[in-house]
Structure formats: C-alpha cells, structure tokens
PDB file of C-alpha atoms and ligand atoms in Angstrom:
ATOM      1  CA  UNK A  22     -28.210   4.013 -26.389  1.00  0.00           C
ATOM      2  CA  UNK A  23     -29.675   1.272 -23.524  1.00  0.00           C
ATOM      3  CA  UNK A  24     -32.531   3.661 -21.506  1.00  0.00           C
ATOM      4  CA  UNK A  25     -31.264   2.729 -18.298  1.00  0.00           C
ATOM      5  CA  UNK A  26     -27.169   3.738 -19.264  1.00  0.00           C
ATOM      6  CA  UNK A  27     -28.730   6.843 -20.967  1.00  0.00           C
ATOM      7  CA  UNK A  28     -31.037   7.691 -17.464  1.00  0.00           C
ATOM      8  CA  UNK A  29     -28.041   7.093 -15.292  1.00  0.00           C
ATOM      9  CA  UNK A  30     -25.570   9.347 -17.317  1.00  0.00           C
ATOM     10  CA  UNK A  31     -28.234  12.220 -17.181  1.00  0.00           C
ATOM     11  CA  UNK A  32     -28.430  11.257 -13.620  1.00  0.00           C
ATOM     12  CA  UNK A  33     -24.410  11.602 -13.101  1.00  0.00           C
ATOM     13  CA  UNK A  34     -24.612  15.059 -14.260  1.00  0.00           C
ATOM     14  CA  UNK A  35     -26.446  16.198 -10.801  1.00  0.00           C
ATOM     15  CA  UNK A  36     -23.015  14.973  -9.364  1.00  0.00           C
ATOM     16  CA  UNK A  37     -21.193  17.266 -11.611  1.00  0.00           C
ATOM     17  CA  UNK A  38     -23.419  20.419 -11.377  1.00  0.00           C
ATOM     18  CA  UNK A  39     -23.619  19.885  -7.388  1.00  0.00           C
ATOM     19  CA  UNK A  40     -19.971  19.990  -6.733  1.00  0.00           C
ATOM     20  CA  UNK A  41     -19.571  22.764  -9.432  1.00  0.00           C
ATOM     21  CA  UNK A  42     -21.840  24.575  -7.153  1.00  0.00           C
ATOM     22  CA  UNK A  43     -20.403  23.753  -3.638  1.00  0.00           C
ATOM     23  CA  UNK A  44     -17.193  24.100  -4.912  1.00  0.00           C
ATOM     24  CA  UNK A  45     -18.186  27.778  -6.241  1.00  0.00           C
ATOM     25  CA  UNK A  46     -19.941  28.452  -2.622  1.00  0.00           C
ATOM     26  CA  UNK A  47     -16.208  26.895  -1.268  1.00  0.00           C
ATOM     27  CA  UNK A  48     -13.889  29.285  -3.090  1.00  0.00           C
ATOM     28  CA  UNK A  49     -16.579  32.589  -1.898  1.00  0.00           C
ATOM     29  CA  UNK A  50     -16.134  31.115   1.992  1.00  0.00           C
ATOM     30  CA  UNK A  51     -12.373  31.107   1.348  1.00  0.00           C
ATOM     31  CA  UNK A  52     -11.756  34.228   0.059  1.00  0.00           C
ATOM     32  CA  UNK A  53     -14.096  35.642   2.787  1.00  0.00           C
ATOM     33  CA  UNK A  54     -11.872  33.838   5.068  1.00  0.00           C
ATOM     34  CA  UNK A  55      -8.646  36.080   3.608  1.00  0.00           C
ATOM     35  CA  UNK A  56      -7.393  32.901   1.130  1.00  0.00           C
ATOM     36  CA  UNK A  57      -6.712  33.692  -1.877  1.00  0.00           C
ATOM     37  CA  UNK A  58      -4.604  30.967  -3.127  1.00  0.00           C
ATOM     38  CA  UNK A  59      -6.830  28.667  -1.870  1.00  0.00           C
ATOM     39  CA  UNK A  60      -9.634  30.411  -3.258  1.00  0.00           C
ATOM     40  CA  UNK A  61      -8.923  30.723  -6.474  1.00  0.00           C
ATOM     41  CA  UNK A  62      -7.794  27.066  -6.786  1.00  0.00           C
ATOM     42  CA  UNK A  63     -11.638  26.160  -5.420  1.00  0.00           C
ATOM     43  CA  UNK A  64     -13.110  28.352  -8.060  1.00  0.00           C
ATOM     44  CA  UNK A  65     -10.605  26.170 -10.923  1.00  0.00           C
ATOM     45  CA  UNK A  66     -12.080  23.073  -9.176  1.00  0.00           C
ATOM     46  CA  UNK A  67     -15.466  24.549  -9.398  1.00  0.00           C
ATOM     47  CA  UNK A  68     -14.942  25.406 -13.762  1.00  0.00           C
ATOM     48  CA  UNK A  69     -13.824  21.905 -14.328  1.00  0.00           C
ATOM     49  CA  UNK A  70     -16.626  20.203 -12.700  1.00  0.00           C
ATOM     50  CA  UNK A  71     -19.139  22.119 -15.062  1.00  0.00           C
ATOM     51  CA  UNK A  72     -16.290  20.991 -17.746  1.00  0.00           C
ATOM     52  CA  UNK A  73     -16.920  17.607 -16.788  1.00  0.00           C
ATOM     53  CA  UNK A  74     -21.222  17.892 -17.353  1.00  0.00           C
ATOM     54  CA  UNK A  75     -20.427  19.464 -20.475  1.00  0.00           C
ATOM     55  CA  UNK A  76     -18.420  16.514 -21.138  1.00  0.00           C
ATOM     56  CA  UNK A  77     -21.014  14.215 -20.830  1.00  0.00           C
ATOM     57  CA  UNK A  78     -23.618  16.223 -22.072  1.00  0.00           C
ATOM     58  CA  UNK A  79     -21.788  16.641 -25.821  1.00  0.00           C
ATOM     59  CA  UNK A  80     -21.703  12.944 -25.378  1.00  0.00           C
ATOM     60  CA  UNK A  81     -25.108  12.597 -25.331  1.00  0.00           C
ATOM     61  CA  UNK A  82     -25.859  15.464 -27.979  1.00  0.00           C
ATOM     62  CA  UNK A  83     -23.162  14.128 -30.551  1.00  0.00           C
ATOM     63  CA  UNK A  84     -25.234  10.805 -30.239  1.00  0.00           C
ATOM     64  CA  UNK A  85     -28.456  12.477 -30.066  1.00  0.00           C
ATOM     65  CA  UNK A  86     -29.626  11.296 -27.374  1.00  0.00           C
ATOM     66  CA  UNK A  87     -32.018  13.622 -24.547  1.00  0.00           C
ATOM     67  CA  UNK A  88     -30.123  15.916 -22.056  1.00  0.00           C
ATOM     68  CA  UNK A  89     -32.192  16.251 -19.119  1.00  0.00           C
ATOM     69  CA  UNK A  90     -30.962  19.061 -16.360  1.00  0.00           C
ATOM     70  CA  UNK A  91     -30.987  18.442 -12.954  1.00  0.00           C
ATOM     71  CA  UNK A  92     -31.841  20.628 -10.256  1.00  0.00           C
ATOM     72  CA  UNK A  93     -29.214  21.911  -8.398  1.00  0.00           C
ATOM     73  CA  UNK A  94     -29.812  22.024  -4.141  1.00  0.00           C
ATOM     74  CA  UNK A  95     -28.416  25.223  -2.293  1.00  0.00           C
ATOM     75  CA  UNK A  96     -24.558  24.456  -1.370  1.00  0.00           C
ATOM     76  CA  UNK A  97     -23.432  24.996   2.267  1.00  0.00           C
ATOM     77  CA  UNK A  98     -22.858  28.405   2.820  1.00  0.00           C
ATOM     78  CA  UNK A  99     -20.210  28.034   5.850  1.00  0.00           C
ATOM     79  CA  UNK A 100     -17.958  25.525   7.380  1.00  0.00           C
ATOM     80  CA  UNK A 101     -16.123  24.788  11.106  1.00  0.00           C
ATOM     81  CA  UNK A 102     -12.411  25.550   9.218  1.00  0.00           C
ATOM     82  CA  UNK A 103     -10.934  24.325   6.241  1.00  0.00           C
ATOM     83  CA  UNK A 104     -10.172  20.858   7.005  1.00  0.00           C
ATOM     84  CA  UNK A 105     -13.937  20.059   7.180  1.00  0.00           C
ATOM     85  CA  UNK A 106     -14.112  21.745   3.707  1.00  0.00           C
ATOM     86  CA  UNK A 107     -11.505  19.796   2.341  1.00  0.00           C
ATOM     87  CA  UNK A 108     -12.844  16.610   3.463  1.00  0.00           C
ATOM     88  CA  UNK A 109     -15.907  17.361   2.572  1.00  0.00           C
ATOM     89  CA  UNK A 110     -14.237  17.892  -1.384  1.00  0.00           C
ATOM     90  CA  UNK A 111     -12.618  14.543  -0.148  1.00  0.00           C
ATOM     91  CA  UNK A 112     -16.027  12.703   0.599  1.00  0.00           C
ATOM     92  CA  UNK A 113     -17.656  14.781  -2.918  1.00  0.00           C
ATOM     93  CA  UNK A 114     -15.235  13.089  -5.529  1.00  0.00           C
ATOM     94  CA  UNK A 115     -15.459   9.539  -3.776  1.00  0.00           C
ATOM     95  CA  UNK A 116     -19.073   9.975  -5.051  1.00  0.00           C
ATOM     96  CA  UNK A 117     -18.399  10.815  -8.304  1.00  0.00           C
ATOM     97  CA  UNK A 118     -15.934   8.417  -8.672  1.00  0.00           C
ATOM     98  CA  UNK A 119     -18.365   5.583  -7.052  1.00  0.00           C
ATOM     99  CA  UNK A 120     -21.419   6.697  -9.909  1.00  0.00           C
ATOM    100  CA  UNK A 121     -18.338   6.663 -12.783  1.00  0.00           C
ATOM    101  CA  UNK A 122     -17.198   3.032 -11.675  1.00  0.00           C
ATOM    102  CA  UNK A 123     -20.978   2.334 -12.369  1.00  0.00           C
ATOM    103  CA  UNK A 124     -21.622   3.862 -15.393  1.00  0.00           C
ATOM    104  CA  UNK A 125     -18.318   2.365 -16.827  1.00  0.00           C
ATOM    105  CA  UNK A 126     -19.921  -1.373 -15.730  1.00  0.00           C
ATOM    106  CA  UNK A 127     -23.149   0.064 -17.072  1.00  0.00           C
ATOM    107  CA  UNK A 128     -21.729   0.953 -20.357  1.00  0.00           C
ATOM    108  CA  UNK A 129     -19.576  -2.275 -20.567  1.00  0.00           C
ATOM    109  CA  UNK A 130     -22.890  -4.549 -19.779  1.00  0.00           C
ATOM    110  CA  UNK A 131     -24.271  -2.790 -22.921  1.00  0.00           C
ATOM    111  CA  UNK A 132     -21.715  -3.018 -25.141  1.00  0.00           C
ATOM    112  CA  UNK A 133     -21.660   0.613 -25.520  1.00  0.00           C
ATOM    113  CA  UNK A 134     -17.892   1.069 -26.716  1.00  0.00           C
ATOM    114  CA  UNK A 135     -18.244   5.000 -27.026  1.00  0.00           C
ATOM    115  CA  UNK A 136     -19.685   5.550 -23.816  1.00  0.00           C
ATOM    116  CA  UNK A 137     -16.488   3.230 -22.421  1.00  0.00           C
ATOM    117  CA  UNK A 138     -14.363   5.782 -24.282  1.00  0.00           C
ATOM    118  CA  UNK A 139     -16.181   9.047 -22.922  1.00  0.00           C
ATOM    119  CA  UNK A 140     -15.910   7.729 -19.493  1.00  0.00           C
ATOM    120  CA  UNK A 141     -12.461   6.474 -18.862  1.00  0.00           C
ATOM    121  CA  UNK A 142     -11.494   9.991 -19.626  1.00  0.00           C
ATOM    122  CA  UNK A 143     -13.385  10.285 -15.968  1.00  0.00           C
ATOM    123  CA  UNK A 144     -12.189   7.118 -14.520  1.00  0.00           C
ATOM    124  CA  UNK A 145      -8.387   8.547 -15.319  1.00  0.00           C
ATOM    125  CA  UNK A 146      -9.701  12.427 -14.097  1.00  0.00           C
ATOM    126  CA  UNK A 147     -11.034  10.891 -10.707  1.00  0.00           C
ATOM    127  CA  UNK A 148      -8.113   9.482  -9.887  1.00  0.00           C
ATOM    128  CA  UNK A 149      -6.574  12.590  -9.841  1.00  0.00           C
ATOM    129  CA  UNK A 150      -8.492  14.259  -8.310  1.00  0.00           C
ATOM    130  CA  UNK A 151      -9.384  12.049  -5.390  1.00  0.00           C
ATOM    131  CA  UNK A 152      -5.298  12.156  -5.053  1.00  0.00           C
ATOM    132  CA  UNK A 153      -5.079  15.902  -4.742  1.00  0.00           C
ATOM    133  CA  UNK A 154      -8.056  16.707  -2.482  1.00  0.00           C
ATOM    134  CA  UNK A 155      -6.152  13.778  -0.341  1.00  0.00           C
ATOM    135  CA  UNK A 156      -2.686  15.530  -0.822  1.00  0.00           C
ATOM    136  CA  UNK A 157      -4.003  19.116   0.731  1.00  0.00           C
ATOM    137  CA  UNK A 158      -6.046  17.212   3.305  1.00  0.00           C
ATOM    138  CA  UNK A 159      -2.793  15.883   4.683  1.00  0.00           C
ATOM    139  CA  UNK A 160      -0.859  19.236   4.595  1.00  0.00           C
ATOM    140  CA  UNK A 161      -3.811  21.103   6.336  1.00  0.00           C
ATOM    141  CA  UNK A 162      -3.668  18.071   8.914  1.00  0.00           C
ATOM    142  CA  UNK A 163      -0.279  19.256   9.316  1.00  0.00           C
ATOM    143  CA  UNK A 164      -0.515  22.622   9.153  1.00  0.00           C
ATOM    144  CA  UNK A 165      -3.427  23.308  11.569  1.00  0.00           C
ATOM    145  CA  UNK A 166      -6.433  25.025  10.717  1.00  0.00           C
ATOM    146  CA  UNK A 167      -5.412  28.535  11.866  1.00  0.00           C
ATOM    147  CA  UNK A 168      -2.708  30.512  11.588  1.00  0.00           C
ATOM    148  CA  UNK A 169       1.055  30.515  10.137  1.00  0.00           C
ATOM    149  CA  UNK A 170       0.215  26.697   8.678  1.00  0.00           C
ATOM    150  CA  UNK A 171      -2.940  27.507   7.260  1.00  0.00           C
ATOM    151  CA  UNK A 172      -1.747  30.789   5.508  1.00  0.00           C
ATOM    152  CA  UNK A 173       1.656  28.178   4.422  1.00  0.00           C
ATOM    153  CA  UNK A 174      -0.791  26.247   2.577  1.00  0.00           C
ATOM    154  CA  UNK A 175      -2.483  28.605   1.143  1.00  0.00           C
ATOM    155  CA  UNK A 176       0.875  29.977  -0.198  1.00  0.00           C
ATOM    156  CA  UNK A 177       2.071  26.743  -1.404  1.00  0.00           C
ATOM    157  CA  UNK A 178      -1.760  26.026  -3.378  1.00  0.00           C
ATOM    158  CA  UNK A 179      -1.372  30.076  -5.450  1.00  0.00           C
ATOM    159  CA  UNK A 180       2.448  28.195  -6.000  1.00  0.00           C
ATOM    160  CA  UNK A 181       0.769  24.603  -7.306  1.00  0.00           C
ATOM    161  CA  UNK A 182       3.187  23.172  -4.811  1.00  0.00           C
ATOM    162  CA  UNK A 183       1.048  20.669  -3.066  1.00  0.00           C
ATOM    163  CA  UNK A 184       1.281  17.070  -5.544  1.00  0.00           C
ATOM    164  CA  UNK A 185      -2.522  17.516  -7.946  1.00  0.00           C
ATOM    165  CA  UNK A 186      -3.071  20.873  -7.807  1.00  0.00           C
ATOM    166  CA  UNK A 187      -0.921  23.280 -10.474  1.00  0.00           C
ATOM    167  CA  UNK A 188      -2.542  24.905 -12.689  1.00  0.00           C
ATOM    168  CA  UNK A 189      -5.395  22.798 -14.165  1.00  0.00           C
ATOM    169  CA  UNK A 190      -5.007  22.106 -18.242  1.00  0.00           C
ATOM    170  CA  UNK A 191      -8.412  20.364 -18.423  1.00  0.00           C
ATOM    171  CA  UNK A 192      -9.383  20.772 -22.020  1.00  0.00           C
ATOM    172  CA  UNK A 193     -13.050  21.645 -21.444  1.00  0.00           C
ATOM    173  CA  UNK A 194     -15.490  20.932 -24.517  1.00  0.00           C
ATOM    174  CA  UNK A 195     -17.902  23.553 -24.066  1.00  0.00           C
TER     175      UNK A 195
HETATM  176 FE1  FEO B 220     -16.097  15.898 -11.791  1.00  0.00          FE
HETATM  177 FE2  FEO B 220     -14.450  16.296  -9.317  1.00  0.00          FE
HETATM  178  O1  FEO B 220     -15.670  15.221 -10.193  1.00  0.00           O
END
C-alpha cells in the first residue's frame, strides 16, 4: 500500500474512535437528562462508529499492512440542550465525511482499487448519516429544546420515526 494512503487511513481512525467516544459520553448526558429514546439511539450511533474503525482496520490487517491506535481525547461531558448536541453530531460527521472524500482521492491517485472498494462503503454510510443527524436537527428546531417537543422527539427517535434513524442494520466486521 502507498505510505502516505496507509498513514492517512490509520490517521482516519482517530475520527472514528473520537466520535465513538463523544457519542458514548452523548447517549450518558441524555439519559441523565430523562431521554431514553434518544439515548439509546446515541449509544447505536456510538457502536457503529467503532464498527466503522474496525472496518478499516480489517482492511488494513487482511492486507497486512500496520494498525496504529490513536489516542482518544476526553469527550465533552455536558452540553447547553440538545440542539447544541445534535449539531455538534452535525459538525462531527461533516469531518468524517471531509477525511473520507480524501482518502477516496488518496486511494484513487494510487491506484489502490481495494482501498476504493473499502471506502465507498463510507462515502455511501456518510451520506446517511450526515442526512439523519440533519433530519433530527430540524425536528428539535421545531420542537424546542424543553418540554412537550423535546420529549415528542424523543418518542418519535425509540419509534425510528424521524427519516435516518430506525433501527441501525450496519453489518459490523468485528
Ligand atoms: Fe463513522 Fe459517523 O462517521
């Protein structure tokens, strides 16, 4: 595999790990905050981003390449309500999707056809999922923050009701 594709896939997988993380930290803030629905769709978000590293990282075993782990910072602990969390989700898979669009040119400058395989799984998976954190931005928008609306979207997210977000059916190669 080109060294510099290889360096910036390892790289990717801080991405991965740090929204896994925030995303875990996310779903503990929102059941604190008496969610549940919502809660327990963060901690889904939070097992497919780790599905996602491990995605890349049995790419890079199967071609034996080296797996370096990154270090993971301390996620937020608390947030102003949970439209800041969502955009903040929002803002978080923009990222990802910005280092994917680069590793795809990456991979495509080297000629690397499996790595152009591997990763328009994730160009197709980001799409999604920039779609549904936008899709529950807009309801909580609508809803309001507090109250009746918030505790209407967290009904209609334990319901999969809000376009992106049923029940996730990620195969996950672990
Ligand atoms: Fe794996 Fe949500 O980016």
């Amino acid at each position: 595999m080109n060294t510099d594709l290889l360096a910036d896939l390892n790289e990717h997988l801080r991405l991965e790990f740090r929204a896994a993380h925030e995303y875990l930290a996310m779903s503990i803030w929102l059941s604190a905050h008496d969610l549940p629905g919502f809660s327990v769709w963060m901690r889904q978000q939070s097992t497919d981003e780790l599905g996602h590293a491990n995605r890349v990282i049995e790419h890079l075993l199967d071609r034996d390449q080296a797996v370096k782990l990154p270090a993971i910072p301390e996620p937020p602990a608390d947030w102003p309500d949970a439209v800041a969390l969502v955009a903040h989700v929002l803002r978080n898979e923009q990222e990802v999707t910005a280092s994917i669009t680069a590793l795809y040119e990456a991979a495509e400058g080297a000629g690397d056809r499996g790595a152009q395989i591997m990763l328009q799984w994730f160009v197709n998976e980001q799409m999604e999922e920039e779609s549904s954190a936008r899709a529950l931005l807009g309801r909580l928008k609508l809803a309001g923050s507090t109250g009746l609306g918030l505790l209407l979207v967290d009904q209609e997210l334990a319901a999969g009701k809000i376009p992106g977000t049923a029940s996730s059916s990620e195969s996950v190669p672990v």
